[in-house]
Tab-separated table of C-alpha atoms in Angstrom:
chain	number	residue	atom	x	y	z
H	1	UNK	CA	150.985	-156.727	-4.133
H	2	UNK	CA	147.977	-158.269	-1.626
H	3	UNK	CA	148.665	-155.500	0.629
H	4	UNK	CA	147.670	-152.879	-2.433
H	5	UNK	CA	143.705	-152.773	-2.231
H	6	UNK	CA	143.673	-153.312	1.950
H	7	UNK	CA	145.768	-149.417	1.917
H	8	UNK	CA	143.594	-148.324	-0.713
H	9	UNK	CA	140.315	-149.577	1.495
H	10	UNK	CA	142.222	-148.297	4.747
H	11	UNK	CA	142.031	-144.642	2.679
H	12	UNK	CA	138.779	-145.170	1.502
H	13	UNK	CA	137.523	-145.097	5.697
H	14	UNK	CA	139.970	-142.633	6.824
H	15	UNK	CA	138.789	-140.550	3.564
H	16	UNK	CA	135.424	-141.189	4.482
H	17	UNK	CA	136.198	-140.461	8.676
H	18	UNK	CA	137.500	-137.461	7.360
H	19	UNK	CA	134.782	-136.405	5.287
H	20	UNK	CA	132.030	-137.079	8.166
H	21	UNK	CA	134.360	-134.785	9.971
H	22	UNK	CA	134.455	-132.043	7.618
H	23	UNK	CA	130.908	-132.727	7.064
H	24	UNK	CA	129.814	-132.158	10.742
H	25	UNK	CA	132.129	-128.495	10.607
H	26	UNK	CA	130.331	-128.101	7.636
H	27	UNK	CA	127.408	-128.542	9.409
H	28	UNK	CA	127.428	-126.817	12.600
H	29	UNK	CA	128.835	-123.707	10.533
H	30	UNK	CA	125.666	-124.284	8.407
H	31	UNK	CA	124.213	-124.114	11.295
H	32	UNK	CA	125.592	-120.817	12.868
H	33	UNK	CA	124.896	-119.149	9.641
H	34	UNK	CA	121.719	-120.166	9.563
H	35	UNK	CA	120.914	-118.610	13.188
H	36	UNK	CA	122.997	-115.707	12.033
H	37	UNK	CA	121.295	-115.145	8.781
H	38	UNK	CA	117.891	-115.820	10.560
H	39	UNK	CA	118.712	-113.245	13.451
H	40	UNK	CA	119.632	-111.041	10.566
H	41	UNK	CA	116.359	-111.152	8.716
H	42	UNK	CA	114.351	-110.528	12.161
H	43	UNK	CA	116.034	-107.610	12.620
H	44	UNK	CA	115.416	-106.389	9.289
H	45	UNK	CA	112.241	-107.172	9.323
H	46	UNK	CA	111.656	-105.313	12.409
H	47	UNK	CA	114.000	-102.648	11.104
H	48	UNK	CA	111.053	-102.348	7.740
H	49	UNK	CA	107.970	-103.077	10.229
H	50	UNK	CA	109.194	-99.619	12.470
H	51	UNK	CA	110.051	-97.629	9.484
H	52	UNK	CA	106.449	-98.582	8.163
H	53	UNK	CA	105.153	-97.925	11.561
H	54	UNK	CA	107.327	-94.224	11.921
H	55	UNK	CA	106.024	-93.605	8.040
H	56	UNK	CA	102.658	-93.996	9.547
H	57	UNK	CA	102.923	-92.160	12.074
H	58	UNK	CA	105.078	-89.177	10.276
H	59	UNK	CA	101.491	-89.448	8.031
H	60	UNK	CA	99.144	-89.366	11.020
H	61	UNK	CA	101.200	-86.228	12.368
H	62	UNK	CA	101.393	-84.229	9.137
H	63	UNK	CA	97.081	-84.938	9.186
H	64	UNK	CA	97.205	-84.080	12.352
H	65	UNK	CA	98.569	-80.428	11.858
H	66	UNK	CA	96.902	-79.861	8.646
H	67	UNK	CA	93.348	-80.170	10.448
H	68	UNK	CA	95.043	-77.903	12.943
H	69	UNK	CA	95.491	-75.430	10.672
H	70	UNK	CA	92.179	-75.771	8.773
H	71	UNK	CA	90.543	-75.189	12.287
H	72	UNK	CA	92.657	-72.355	13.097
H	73	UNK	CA	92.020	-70.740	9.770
H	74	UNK	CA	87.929	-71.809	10.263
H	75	UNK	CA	88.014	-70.296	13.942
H	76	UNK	CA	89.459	-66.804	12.584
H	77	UNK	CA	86.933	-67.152	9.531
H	78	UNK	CA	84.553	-67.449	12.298
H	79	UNK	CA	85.844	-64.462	14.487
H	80	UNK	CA	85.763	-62.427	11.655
H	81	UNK	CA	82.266	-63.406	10.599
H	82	UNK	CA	81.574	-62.832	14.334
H	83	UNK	CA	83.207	-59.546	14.766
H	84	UNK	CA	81.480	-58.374	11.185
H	85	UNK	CA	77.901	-59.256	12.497
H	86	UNK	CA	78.474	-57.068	15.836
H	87	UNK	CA	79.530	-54.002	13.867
H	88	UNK	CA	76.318	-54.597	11.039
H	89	UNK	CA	74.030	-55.021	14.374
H	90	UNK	CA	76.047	-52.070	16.118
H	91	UNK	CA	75.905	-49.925	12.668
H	92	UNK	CA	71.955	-50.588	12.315
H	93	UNK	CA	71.088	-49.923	15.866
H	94	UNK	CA	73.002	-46.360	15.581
H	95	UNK	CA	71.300	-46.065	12.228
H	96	UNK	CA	68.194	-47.256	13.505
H	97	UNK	CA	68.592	-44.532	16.406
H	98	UNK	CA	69.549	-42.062	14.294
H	99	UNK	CA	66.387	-42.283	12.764
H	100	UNK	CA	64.272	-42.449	15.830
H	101	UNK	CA	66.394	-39.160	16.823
H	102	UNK	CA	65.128	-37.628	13.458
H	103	UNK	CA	61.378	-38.921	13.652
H	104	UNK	CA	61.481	-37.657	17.543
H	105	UNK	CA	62.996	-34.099	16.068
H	106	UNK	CA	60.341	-34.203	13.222
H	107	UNK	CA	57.450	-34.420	15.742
């Protein structure tokens, strides 16, 4: 009957070995998945910072071309205007020599 408690205590420390054992694999797997987990949330973290930056830049581009095409459409507004001036200053000097024609026939 002594030798009862001395297996029980004999238990306890190999439980207890054991344990620290299990508790160290725990550990350095703790460990792993914590470097794996953190690796994972870099990446997705720069995964969301270049799908921010491409957003921004998808927004910058589409600015880009609608300027574009308000200049475009201000430079033919501007040809137009341009072309539309010549012919009122081309129309007025024929009518303008039309009438000297007439005055010069009149006298």
């Amino acid at each position: 009957g002594s030798d009862g408690p001395e297996v029980v205590l004999e238990g306890t420390s190999s439980a207890a070995q054991g344990n620290a054992n299990v508790s160290g694999d725990a550990l350095r797997e703790l460990d792993l998945l914590r470097k794996v987990l953190t690796r994972r949330l870099q990446e997705e973290s720069e995964a969301e910072k270049a799908a921010v930056r491409r957003e921004a830049e998808e927004r910058l581009l589409a600015e880009l071309a609608a300027r574009r095409e308000e200049e475009s459409e201000r430079a033919l507004l501007h040809d137009r205007l341009s072309r539309r001036l010549e012919e009122a200053e081309r129309s007025r000097l024929a009518s303008e020599g039309c009438e000297r024609d007439a005055v010069g026939k009149l006298n």
